[in-house]
PDB file of C-alpha atoms in Angstrom:
ATOM      1  CA  UNK A   1       8.766 -39.418   4.692  1.00 46.00           C
ATOM      2  CA  UNK A   2       7.309 -37.954   2.039  1.00 49.00           C
ATOM      3  CA  UNK A   3       8.611 -36.308  -1.143  1.00 48.00           C
ATOM      4  CA  UNK A   4       9.208 -32.654   0.168  1.00 57.00           C
ATOM      5  CA  UNK A   5      11.984 -31.677   1.038  1.00 73.00           C
ATOM      6  CA  UNK A   6      12.902 -32.095   3.813  1.00 85.00           C
ATOM      7  CA  UNK A   7      16.913 -31.240   6.198  1.00 91.00           C
ATOM      8  CA  UNK A   8      17.294 -31.730  10.243  1.00 91.00           C
ATOM      9  CA  UNK A   9      18.518 -28.904  12.208  1.00 92.00           C
ATOM     10  CA  UNK A  10      22.234 -29.497  11.883  1.00 92.00           C
ATOM     11  CA  UNK A  11      21.698 -29.109   8.104  1.00 93.00           C
ATOM     12  CA  UNK A  12      19.402 -26.152   8.916  1.00 94.00           C
ATOM     13  CA  UNK A  13      22.111 -23.757  11.239  1.00 93.00           C
ATOM     14  CA  UNK A  14      25.136 -24.524   8.966  1.00 93.00           C
ATOM     15  CA  UNK A  15      23.284 -22.836   5.990  1.00 92.00           C
ATOM     16  CA  UNK A  16      22.252 -20.127   8.422  1.00 91.00           C
ATOM     17  CA  UNK A  17      25.317 -19.558   9.222  1.00 90.00           C
ATOM     18  CA  UNK A  18      24.116 -20.693  13.230  1.00 90.00           C
ATOM     19  CA  UNK A  19      24.280 -22.755  16.062  1.00 91.00           C
ATOM     20  CA  UNK A  20      21.498 -25.797  16.870  1.00 92.00           C
ATOM     21  CA  UNK A  21      21.028 -24.580  20.161  1.00 93.00           C
ATOM     22  CA  UNK A  22      19.778 -21.350  18.594  1.00 92.00           C
ATOM     23  CA  UNK A  23      17.334 -22.705  16.534  1.00 93.00           C
ATOM     24  CA  UNK A  24      15.841 -25.295  19.179  1.00 92.00           C
ATOM     25  CA  UNK A  25      15.879 -21.313  21.252  1.00 93.00           C
ATOM     26  CA  UNK A  26      14.012 -19.516  18.339  1.00 93.00           C
ATOM     27  CA  UNK A  27      11.738 -23.334  18.777  1.00 93.00           C
ATOM     28  CA  UNK A  28      10.946 -22.550  21.820  1.00 92.00           C
ATOM     29  CA  UNK A  29      10.800 -19.215  22.810  1.00 92.00           C
ATOM     30  CA  UNK A  30       8.785 -18.350  19.095  1.00 91.00           C
ATOM     31  CA  UNK A  31       7.577 -20.963  18.048  1.00 91.00           C
ATOM     32  CA  UNK A  32       9.817 -21.598  14.973  1.00 93.00           C
ATOM     33  CA  UNK A  33      10.734 -24.724  14.553  1.00 91.00           C
ATOM     34  CA  UNK A  34       9.915 -27.103  11.816  1.00 92.00           C
ATOM     35  CA  UNK A  35       6.566 -28.478  10.886  1.00 89.00           C
ATOM     36  CA  UNK A  36       7.746 -31.652   8.585  1.00 85.00           C
ATOM     37  CA  UNK A  37       6.369 -34.726  11.311  1.00 76.00           C
ATOM     38  CA  UNK A  38       5.922 -38.019  10.218  1.00 69.00           C
ATOM     39  CA  UNK A  39       5.933 -41.597  12.890  1.00 68.00           C
ATOM     40  CA  UNK A  40       8.823 -42.317  13.534  1.00 65.00           C
ATOM     41  CA  UNK A  41      10.948 -40.066  12.914  1.00 70.00           C
ATOM     42  CA  UNK A  42      12.507 -36.686  13.958  1.00 74.00           C
ATOM     43  CA  UNK A  43      10.713 -33.873  12.803  1.00 84.00           C
ATOM     44  CA  UNK A  44      12.318 -31.791  10.052  1.00 91.00           C
ATOM     45  CA  UNK A  45      12.083 -28.120   8.844  1.00 93.00           C
ATOM     46  CA  UNK A  46      11.245 -28.068   5.487  1.00 92.00           C
ATOM     47  CA  UNK A  47      11.797 -24.597   2.352  1.00 89.00           C
ATOM     48  CA  UNK A  48       9.376 -22.846   3.760  1.00 87.00           C
ATOM     49  CA  UNK A  49      10.189 -22.893   7.249  1.00 92.00           C
ATOM     50  CA  UNK A  50      14.508 -22.137   6.301  1.00 92.00           C
ATOM     51  CA  UNK A  51      12.450 -18.988   4.512  1.00 86.00           C
ATOM     52  CA  UNK A  52      10.698 -18.095   7.192  1.00 88.00           C
ATOM     53  CA  UNK A  53      13.944 -18.487   9.385  1.00 92.00           C
ATOM     54  CA  UNK A  54      15.848 -16.341   6.522  1.00 88.00           C
ATOM     55  CA  UNK A  55      13.237 -13.500   6.995  1.00 82.00           C
ATOM     56  CA  UNK A  56      13.470 -13.526  11.032  1.00 86.00           C
ATOM     57  CA  UNK A  57      17.145 -13.437  11.273  1.00 86.00           C
ATOM     58  CA  UNK A  58      17.221 -10.524   8.630  1.00 79.00           C
ATOM     59  CA  UNK A  59      15.379  -9.091  10.707  1.00 77.00           C
ATOM     60  CA  UNK A  60      17.017  -9.239  13.642  1.00 81.00           C
ATOM     61  CA  UNK A  61      19.730  -8.222  12.197  1.00 75.00           C
ATOM     62  CA  UNK A  62      18.009  -4.715  11.195  1.00 67.00           C
ATOM     63  CA  UNK A  63      17.388  -3.914  14.619  1.00 71.00           C
ATOM     64  CA  UNK A  64      14.443  -5.379  14.886  1.00 74.00           C
ATOM     65  CA  UNK A  65      13.447  -7.941  18.600  1.00 78.00           C
ATOM     66  CA  UNK A  66      13.398 -11.080  18.348  1.00 85.00           C
ATOM     67  CA  UNK A  67       9.360 -11.643  18.929  1.00 84.00           C
ATOM     68  CA  UNK A  68       8.171  -9.385  16.516  1.00 79.00           C
ATOM     69  CA  UNK A  69      10.823 -10.269  14.182  1.00 81.00           C
ATOM     70  CA  UNK A  70       9.132 -13.474  14.034  1.00 86.00           C
ATOM     71  CA  UNK A  71       6.098 -12.958  14.926  1.00 81.00           C
ATOM     72  CA  UNK A  72       6.391 -10.660  11.231  1.00 77.00           C
ATOM     73  CA  UNK A  73       7.720 -14.093   9.598  1.00 80.00           C
ATOM     74  CA  UNK A  74       4.973 -16.994  10.399  1.00 78.00           C
ATOM     75  CA  UNK A  75       2.369 -13.650   9.195  1.00 67.00           C
ATOM     76  CA  UNK A  76       1.479 -14.594   5.321  1.00 54.00           C
ATOM     77  CA  UNK A  77       4.514 -13.003   3.615  1.00 47.00           C
ATOM     78  CA  UNK A  78       2.662 -10.171   2.356  1.00 43.00           C
ATOM     79  CA  UNK A  79       4.453  -9.843  -0.965  1.00 38.00           C
ATOM     80  CA  UNK A  80       4.085 -13.705  -2.084  1.00 31.00           C
ATOM     81  CA  UNK A  81       0.669 -13.659  -1.630  1.00 35.00           C
ATOM     82  CA  UNK A  82      -0.298 -10.170  -3.495  1.00 42.00           C
ATOM     83  CA  UNK A  83       1.018 -11.492  -7.446  1.00 41.00           C
ATOM     84  CA  UNK A  84       0.938  -7.765  -8.938  1.00 46.00           C
ATOM     85  CA  UNK A  85       4.104  -7.068  -7.249  1.00 55.00           C
ATOM     86  CA  UNK A  86       5.664  -9.615  -9.700  1.00 62.00           C
ATOM     87  CA  UNK A  87       9.899  -7.550 -10.602  1.00 75.00           C
ATOM     88  CA  UNK A  88       8.820  -5.194  -7.485  1.00 85.00           C
ATOM     89  CA  UNK A  89       9.488  -7.771  -5.445  1.00 83.00           C
ATOM     90  CA  UNK A  90      12.578  -7.417  -3.891  1.00 86.00           C
ATOM     91  CA  UNK A  91      11.614  -2.893  -3.081  1.00 91.00           C
ATOM     92  CA  UNK A  92       8.294  -4.285  -1.134  1.00 89.00           C
ATOM     93  CA  UNK A  93      10.237  -6.019   0.956  1.00 86.00           C
ATOM     94  CA  UNK A  94      12.339  -3.577   1.848  1.00 89.00           C
ATOM     95  CA  UNK A  95       9.961  -1.207   1.994  1.00 93.00           C
ATOM     96  CA  UNK A  96       8.262  -4.293   4.278  1.00 89.00           C
ATOM     97  CA  UNK A  97      10.648  -4.684   6.315  1.00 87.00           C
ATOM     98  CA  UNK A  98      11.348  -0.738   6.704  1.00 90.00           C
ATOM     99  CA  UNK A  99       8.524   0.120   7.959  1.00 91.00           C
ATOM    100  CA  UNK A 100       7.607  -3.255  10.428  1.00 87.00           C
ATOM    101  CA  UNK A 101      11.482  -0.623  12.390  1.00 87.00           C
ATOM    102  CA  UNK A 102       9.293   1.983  12.340  1.00 90.00           C
ATOM    103  CA  UNK A 103      12.838   2.744  10.347  1.00 92.00           C
ATOM    104  CA  UNK A 104      11.192   6.727   9.311  1.00 96.00           C
ATOM    105  CA  UNK A 105      14.504   7.414   7.426  1.00 96.00           C
ATOM    106  CA  UNK A 106      14.450   4.053   5.657  1.00 95.00           C
ATOM    107  CA  UNK A 107      10.895   4.199   5.138  1.00 96.00           C
ATOM    108  CA  UNK A 108      11.429   7.764   3.465  1.00 98.00           C
ATOM    109  CA  UNK A 109      14.664   6.388   0.987  1.00 97.00           C
ATOM    110  CA  UNK A 110      13.014   3.664  -0.026  1.00 97.00           C
ATOM    111  CA  UNK A 111       9.525   5.341  -1.115  1.00 98.00           C
ATOM    112  CA  UNK A 112      11.017   7.707  -3.212  1.00 98.00           C
ATOM    113  CA  UNK A 113      13.886   5.066  -4.571  1.00 97.00           C
ATOM    114  CA  UNK A 114      10.864   3.536  -6.326  1.00 97.00           C
ATOM    115  CA  UNK A 115       9.050   6.933  -7.020  1.00 97.00           C
ATOM    116  CA  UNK A 116      12.115   8.399  -9.067  1.00 97.00           C
ATOM    117  CA  UNK A 117      13.421   4.061 -10.409  1.00 96.00           C
ATOM    118  CA  UNK A 118       9.231   3.197 -11.880  1.00 96.00           C
ATOM    119  CA  UNK A 119       8.065   6.757 -11.716  1.00 96.00           C
ATOM    120  CA  UNK A 120       4.061   7.704 -10.053  1.00 97.00           C
ATOM    121  CA  UNK A 121       1.392   5.234 -11.106  1.00 95.00           C
ATOM    122  CA  UNK A 122       4.391   2.231 -11.362  1.00 95.00           C
ATOM    123  CA  UNK A 123       5.524   2.269  -7.435  1.00 96.00           C
ATOM    124  CA  UNK A 124       1.914   2.596  -6.630  1.00 95.00           C
ATOM    125  CA  UNK A 125       0.710  -0.479  -7.777  1.00 91.00           C
ATOM    126  CA  UNK A 126       3.563  -1.967  -7.757  1.00 90.00           C
ATOM    127  CA  UNK A 127       5.123  -1.107  -4.238  1.00 93.00           C
ATOM    128  CA  UNK A 128       2.944   1.219  -3.057  1.00 95.00           C
ATOM    129  CA  UNK A 129      -0.277   0.355  -2.417  1.00 91.00           C
ATOM    130  CA  UNK A 130       0.664  -4.001  -2.235  1.00 88.00           C
ATOM    131  CA  UNK A 131       2.840  -2.905   0.844  1.00 90.00           C
ATOM    132  CA  UNK A 132      -0.691  -0.835   2.206  1.00 91.00           C
ATOM    133  CA  UNK A 133      -3.265  -3.256   1.773  1.00 86.00           C
ATOM    134  CA  UNK A 134      -0.358  -5.189   3.900  1.00 83.00           C
ATOM    135  CA  UNK A 135      -0.339  -3.817   6.911  1.00 85.00           C
ATOM    136  CA  UNK A 136      -4.396  -3.036   6.815  1.00 83.00           C
ATOM    137  CA  UNK A 137      -4.215  -6.382   6.311  1.00 76.00           C
ATOM    138  CA  UNK A 138      -2.796  -7.440   9.421  1.00 76.00           C
ATOM    139  CA  UNK A 139      -4.879  -4.709  11.280  1.00 78.00           C
ATOM    140  CA  UNK A 140      -7.616  -6.095   9.811  1.00 71.00           C
ATOM    141  CA  UNK A 141      -6.656  -9.818  11.087  1.00 69.00           C
ATOM    142  CA  UNK A 142      -4.568  -8.475  15.122  1.00 74.00           C
ATOM    143  CA  UNK A 143      -5.278  -5.274  15.702  1.00 79.00           C
ATOM    144  CA  UNK A 144      -1.870  -4.242  15.183  1.00 81.00           C
ATOM    145  CA  UNK A 145       0.636  -2.344  12.778  1.00 86.00           C
ATOM    146  CA  UNK A 146      -1.073   0.858  13.975  1.00 91.00           C
ATOM    147  CA  UNK A 147       2.313   2.529  14.108  1.00 93.00           C
ATOM    148  CA  UNK A 148       3.742   0.728  10.995  1.00 92.00           C
ATOM    149  CA  UNK A 149       0.833   2.483   9.133  1.00 93.00           C
ATOM    150  CA  UNK A 150       0.739   6.168  10.237  1.00 95.00           C
ATOM    151  CA  UNK A 151       5.047   5.902   9.640  1.00 96.00           C
ATOM    152  CA  UNK A 152       4.141   4.933   6.113  1.00 96.00           C
ATOM    153  CA  UNK A 153       1.537   6.796   5.415  1.00 97.00           C
ATOM    154  CA  UNK A 154       3.416  10.139   6.121  1.00 97.00           C
ATOM    155  CA  UNK A 155       6.192   9.116   5.190  1.00 98.00           C
ATOM    156  CA  UNK A 156       4.927   7.380   1.051  1.00 98.00           C
ATOM    157  CA  UNK A 157       2.507  12.131   1.235  1.00 98.00           C
ATOM    158  CA  UNK A 158       6.129  13.469   1.944  1.00 98.00           C
ATOM    159  CA  UNK A 159       7.374  12.144  -1.290  1.00 98.00           C
ATOM    160  CA  UNK A 160       4.393  12.441  -3.477  1.00 98.00           C
ATOM    161  CA  UNK A 161       4.286  15.886  -2.788  1.00 97.00           C
ATOM    162  CA  UNK A 162       8.011  16.340  -3.236  1.00 97.00           C
ATOM    163  CA  UNK A 163       7.226  15.462  -6.867  1.00 97.00           C
ATOM    164  CA  UNK A 164       7.516  18.890  -8.055  1.00 96.00           C
ATOM    165  CA  UNK A 165       4.539  20.899  -9.474  1.00 93.00           C
ATOM    166  CA  UNK A 166       3.775  22.898 -13.380  1.00 92.00           C
ATOM    167  CA  UNK A 167       4.364  25.887 -13.075  1.00 88.00           C
ATOM    168  CA  UNK A 168       1.765  28.503 -10.680  1.00 84.00           C
ATOM    169  CA  UNK A 169       1.120  30.236 -13.731  1.00 82.00           C
ATOM    170  CA  UNK A 170      -1.012  27.169 -15.519  1.00 81.00           C
ATOM    171  CA  UNK A 171      -4.325  26.514 -14.576  1.00 86.00           C
ATOM    172  CA  UNK A 172      -5.274  23.692 -12.909  1.00 93.00           C
ATOM    173  CA  UNK A 173      -8.082  22.664 -14.807  1.00 94.00           C
ATOM    174  CA  UNK A 174      -8.190  19.384 -12.508  1.00 97.00           C
ATOM    175  CA  UNK A 175     -10.536  19.064  -8.817  1.00 98.00           C
ATOM    176  CA  UNK A 176      -9.591  16.646  -6.679  1.00 98.00           C
ATOM    177  CA  UNK A 177     -11.139  15.510  -3.272  1.00 98.00           C
ATOM    178  CA  UNK A 178     -11.742  13.249  -1.005  1.00 98.00           C
ATOM    179  CA  UNK A 179     -16.101  11.923  -0.464  1.00 97.00           C
ATOM    180  CA  UNK A 180     -17.535  13.233   3.138  1.00 96.00           C
ATOM    181  CA  UNK A 181     -15.806  12.262   5.798  1.00 96.00           C
ATOM    182  CA  UNK A 182     -12.656   9.840   4.206  1.00 96.00           C
ATOM    183  CA  UNK A 183     -10.105  10.260   5.845  1.00 94.00           C
ATOM    184  CA  UNK A 184      -8.066   8.348   3.307  1.00 93.00           C
ATOM    185  CA  UNK A 185      -5.887  11.169   0.435  1.00 96.00           C
ATOM    186  CA  UNK A 186      -3.232   8.754  -0.100  1.00 96.00           C
ATOM    187  CA  UNK A 187      -4.854   7.581  -3.495  1.00 96.00           C
ATOM    188  CA  UNK A 188      -5.600  11.508  -4.603  1.00 97.00           C
ATOM    189  CA  UNK A 189      -2.156  12.544  -3.646  1.00 98.00           C
ATOM    190  CA  UNK A 190      -0.405   9.700  -5.452  1.00 97.00           C
ATOM    191  CA  UNK A 191      -3.181  10.864  -8.836  1.00 97.00           C
ATOM    192  CA  UNK A 192      -2.026  14.524  -8.234  1.00 97.00           C
ATOM    193  CA  UNK A 193       2.069  14.185  -7.668  1.00 98.00           C
ATOM    194  CA  UNK A 194       1.504  11.293 -11.311  1.00 97.00           C
ATOM    195  CA  UNK A 195      -0.205  14.405 -12.752  1.00 96.00           C
ATOM    196  CA  UNK A 196       2.578  17.064 -11.583  1.00 96.00           C
ATOM    197  CA  UNK A 197       4.796  14.748 -12.986  1.00 95.00           C
ATOM    198  CA  UNK A 198       4.012  14.414 -16.381  1.00 93.00           C
ATOM    199  CA  UNK A 199       2.576  18.229 -16.221  1.00 93.00           C
ATOM    200  CA  UNK A 200      -0.548  18.710 -15.607  1.00 94.00           C
ATOM    201  CA  UNK A 201      -1.060  20.818 -12.221  1.00 95.00           C
ATOM    202  CA  UNK A 202      -4.177  20.057 -10.460  1.00 96.00           C
ATOM    203  CA  UNK A 203      -5.997  21.147  -7.258  1.00 96.00           C
ATOM    204  CA  UNK A 204      -6.415  18.740  -4.108  1.00 97.00           C
ATOM    205  CA  UNK A 205      -8.588  19.245  -1.262  1.00 97.00           C
ATOM    206  CA  UNK A 206      -7.449  16.564   0.009  1.00 96.00           C
ATOM    207  CA  UNK A 207      -9.861  14.515   3.234  1.00 97.00           C
ATOM    208  CA  UNK A 208     -12.802  14.757   4.555  1.00 97.00           C
ATOM    209  CA  UNK A 209     -13.913  16.562   2.146  1.00 97.00           C
ATOM    210  CA  UNK A 210     -18.118  18.260   2.670  1.00 97.00           C
ATOM    211  CA  UNK A 211     -20.052  18.193   0.031  1.00 96.00           C
ATOM    212  CA  UNK A 212     -21.822  21.814  -0.054  1.00 96.00           C
ATOM    213  CA  UNK A 213     -17.244  21.889   0.320  1.00 97.00           C
ATOM    214  CA  UNK A 214     -17.047  20.274  -2.720  1.00 97.00           C
ATOM    215  CA  UNK A 215     -19.578  22.545  -4.709  1.00 96.00           C
ATOM    216  CA  UNK A 216     -17.790  25.677  -3.324  1.00 96.00           C
ATOM    217  CA  UNK A 217     -15.745  25.419  -4.990  1.00 97.00           C
ATOM    218  CA  UNK A 218     -16.378  23.366  -7.982  1.00 97.00           C
ATOM    219  CA  UNK A 219     -19.090  26.254  -8.689  1.00 96.00           C
ATOM    220  CA  UNK A 220     -15.955  28.824  -7.179  1.00 95.00           C
ATOM    221  CA  UNK A 221     -13.387  26.775  -9.723  1.00 95.00           C
ATOM    222  CA  UNK A 222     -14.976  25.401 -12.634  1.00 95.00           C
ATOM    223  CA  UNK A 223     -13.088  22.853 -13.322  1.00 96.00           C
ATOM    224  CA  UNK A 224     -13.003  20.699 -16.393  1.00 95.00           C
ATOM    225  CA  UNK A 225     -12.478  16.996 -13.622  1.00 97.00           C
ATOM    226  CA  UNK A 226     -13.795  16.172 -11.147  1.00 97.00           C
ATOM    227  CA  UNK A 227     -12.617  13.024  -9.281  1.00 98.00           C
ATOM    228  CA  UNK A 228     -13.864  11.878  -5.973  1.00 98.00           C
ATOM    229  CA  UNK A 229     -12.189   9.173  -4.171  1.00 97.00           C
ATOM    230  CA  UNK A 230     -13.988   6.932  -0.999  1.00 96.00           C
ATOM    231  CA  UNK A 231     -11.806   4.211   0.078  1.00 92.00           C
ATOM    232  CA  UNK A 232     -14.541   2.836   2.903  1.00 90.00           C
ATOM    233  CA  UNK A 233     -18.136   1.950   1.746  1.00 91.00           C
ATOM    234  CA  UNK A 234     -19.759   3.978   4.741  1.00 93.00           C
ATOM    235  CA  UNK A 235     -18.159   7.024   2.557  1.00 95.00           C
ATOM    236  CA  UNK A 236     -19.393   6.452  -0.566  1.00 94.00           C
ATOM    237  CA  UNK A 237     -22.359   8.450  -0.945  1.00 94.00           C
ATOM    238  CA  UNK A 238     -23.913   8.244  -4.039  1.00 95.00           C
ATOM    239  CA  UNK A 239     -25.776  11.949  -3.637  1.00 95.00           C
ATOM    240  CA  UNK A 240     -22.045  13.986  -2.783  1.00 95.00           C
ATOM    241  CA  UNK A 241     -21.601  12.197  -6.605  1.00 96.00           C
ATOM    242  CA  UNK A 242     -25.296  13.938  -8.215  1.00 95.00           C
ATOM    243  CA  UNK A 243     -24.843  16.659  -6.688  1.00 94.00           C
ATOM    244  CA  UNK A 244     -22.497  18.319  -8.883  1.00 96.00           C
ATOM    245  CA  UNK A 245     -23.632  16.119 -12.012  1.00 95.00           C
ATOM    246  CA  UNK A 246     -26.882  18.964 -11.162  1.00 94.00           C
ATOM    247  CA  UNK A 247     -24.669  22.434 -11.503  1.00 93.00           C
ATOM    248  CA  UNK A 248     -25.877  24.021 -15.139  1.00 90.00           C
ATOM    249  CA  UNK A 249     -21.845  24.331 -15.195  1.00 89.00           C
ATOM    250  CA  UNK A 250     -21.274  20.997 -14.928  1.00 92.00           C
ATOM    251  CA  UNK A 251     -17.134  20.029 -15.130  1.00 95.00           C
ATOM    252  CA  UNK A 252     -16.968  18.357 -18.824  1.00 93.00           C
ATOM    253  CA  UNK A 253     -15.421  14.762 -16.417  1.00 95.00           C
ATOM    254  CA  UNK A 254     -16.920  13.555 -13.335  1.00 96.00           C
ATOM    255  CA  UNK A 255     -14.818   9.995 -11.918  1.00 97.00           C
ATOM    256  CA  UNK A 256     -15.230   8.815  -9.354  1.00 97.00           C
ATOM    257  CA  UNK A 257     -12.599   6.793  -7.612  1.00 96.00           C
ATOM    258  CA  UNK A 258     -12.261   3.634  -5.381  1.00 93.00           C
ATOM    259  CA  UNK A 259     -14.249   1.097  -3.943  1.00 92.00           C
ATOM    260  CA  UNK A 260     -15.989   2.799  -1.587  1.00 93.00           C
ATOM    261  CA  UNK A 261     -18.834   3.354  -3.824  1.00 95.00           C
ATOM    262  CA  UNK A 262     -21.918   0.912  -4.105  1.00 93.00           C
ATOM    263  CA  UNK A 263     -21.410   0.542  -8.428  1.00 89.00           C
ATOM    264  CA  UNK A 264     -24.901   0.277  -8.845  1.00 91.00           C
ATOM    265  CA  UNK A 265     -26.385   3.216  -7.189  1.00 93.00           C
ATOM    266  CA  UNK A 266     -23.593   5.668  -8.657  1.00 94.00           C
ATOM    267  CA  UNK A 267     -25.773   8.147 -11.328  1.00 95.00           C
ATOM    268  CA  UNK A 268     -25.611   8.344 -14.648  1.00 94.00           C
ATOM    269  CA  UNK A 269     -22.950  10.279 -16.185  1.00 93.00           C
ATOM    270  CA  UNK A 270     -20.173   9.400 -13.205  1.00 96.00           C
ATOM    271  CA  UNK A 271     -17.856   7.959 -14.804  1.00 96.00           C
ATOM    272  CA  UNK A 272     -15.556   4.619 -12.959  1.00 95.00           C
ATOM    273  CA  UNK A 273     -11.696   4.147 -13.379  1.00 94.00           C
ATOM    274  CA  UNK A 274     -10.584   1.057 -12.023  1.00 91.00           C
ATOM    275  CA  UNK A 275      -7.347   1.982 -11.242  1.00 91.00           C
ATOM    276  CA  UNK A 276      -5.300   4.597 -10.784  1.00 92.00           C
ATOM    277  CA  UNK A 277      -3.724   4.662 -15.020  1.00 92.00           C
ATOM    278  CA  UNK A 278      -7.410   5.080 -15.814  1.00 93.00           C
ATOM    279  CA  UNK A 279      -8.283   8.237 -13.703  1.00 94.00           C
ATOM    280  CA  UNK A 280      -5.498   9.237 -15.040  1.00 94.00           C
ATOM    281  CA  UNK A 281      -6.586   9.078 -18.614  1.00 93.00           C
ATOM    282  CA  UNK A 282      -9.584  10.365 -18.272  1.00 92.00           C
ATOM    283  CA  UNK A 283      -8.564  14.099 -17.034  1.00 94.00           C
ATOM    284  CA  UNK A 284      -5.623  13.729 -18.860  1.00 90.00           C
ATOM    285  CA  UNK A 285      -8.036  13.598 -21.392  1.00 86.00           C
ATOM    286  CA  UNK A 286      -9.213  16.946 -19.855  1.00 85.00           C
ATOM    287  CA  UNK A 287      -6.181  18.796 -19.423  1.00 75.00           C
ATOM    288  CA  UNK A 288      -4.958  18.462 -22.679  1.00 69.00           C
ATOM    289  CA  UNK A 289      -8.560  19.837 -24.154  1.00 72.00           C
ATOM    290  CA  UNK A 290      -8.610  22.999 -25.743  1.00 65.00           C
ATOM    291  CA  UNK A 291      -9.376  26.383 -23.144  1.00 60.00           C
ATOM    292  CA  UNK A 292     -13.074  26.830 -24.178  1.00 53.00           C
TER     293      UNK A 292
END
């Protein structure tokens, strides 16, 4: 046998508190068996095998069907594959499990706890975005979990929208919008909520803002800063930004956020924040400037 830790079915059954026959059933029905095999020896469970079984067991206890729990446990773990998660591992796992169960109250509670305990920016970067990215990766690989993404997105949107806004009398200097045909609006909702938490008001036009509508809003409201989000390369047409730059009374700050913008083609004078924190810094700097 090699030097890796190896466990018999009996040892694993005792560790999980189940019968050996249960392990055999999970192996035969769901492929959750031991992965370590050397000629002349019985198959043995590795520590990684046991971790997958423990995850499957937790999901079953929380109401997930065994077959679905096994499929989730056998995929690369979202929380282990995302080094950015770090100290938020427990929060990410909890939110992921609630999402898989389609337990909307639990998902909303987990999201609200993350925002309350970490703040909007840290919650977005350390918990919410990694979970959404993990769901997206699984959809890309399997075509599944669309319903999970919709439920989680809706809960995140509701929590971010509930962050108290500044008083109505404070005039917003910041305009937020998604690029033309861009439907991923959660990032600008996170920006708006993070600004609001700091007492900074912003106007948000939401998803799929046509260029002519964005220009009309710029002309009508005269913002000091505009941030346009593009998640997909199909929506990140630089012409949308060039039109704002061409305005006589153009905003002091024009920022193109998100991975959808073709950076070499983004017009000179447009800022390209690499993170939510960097985008917030750009926008707050404008808000802090005295009005003309």
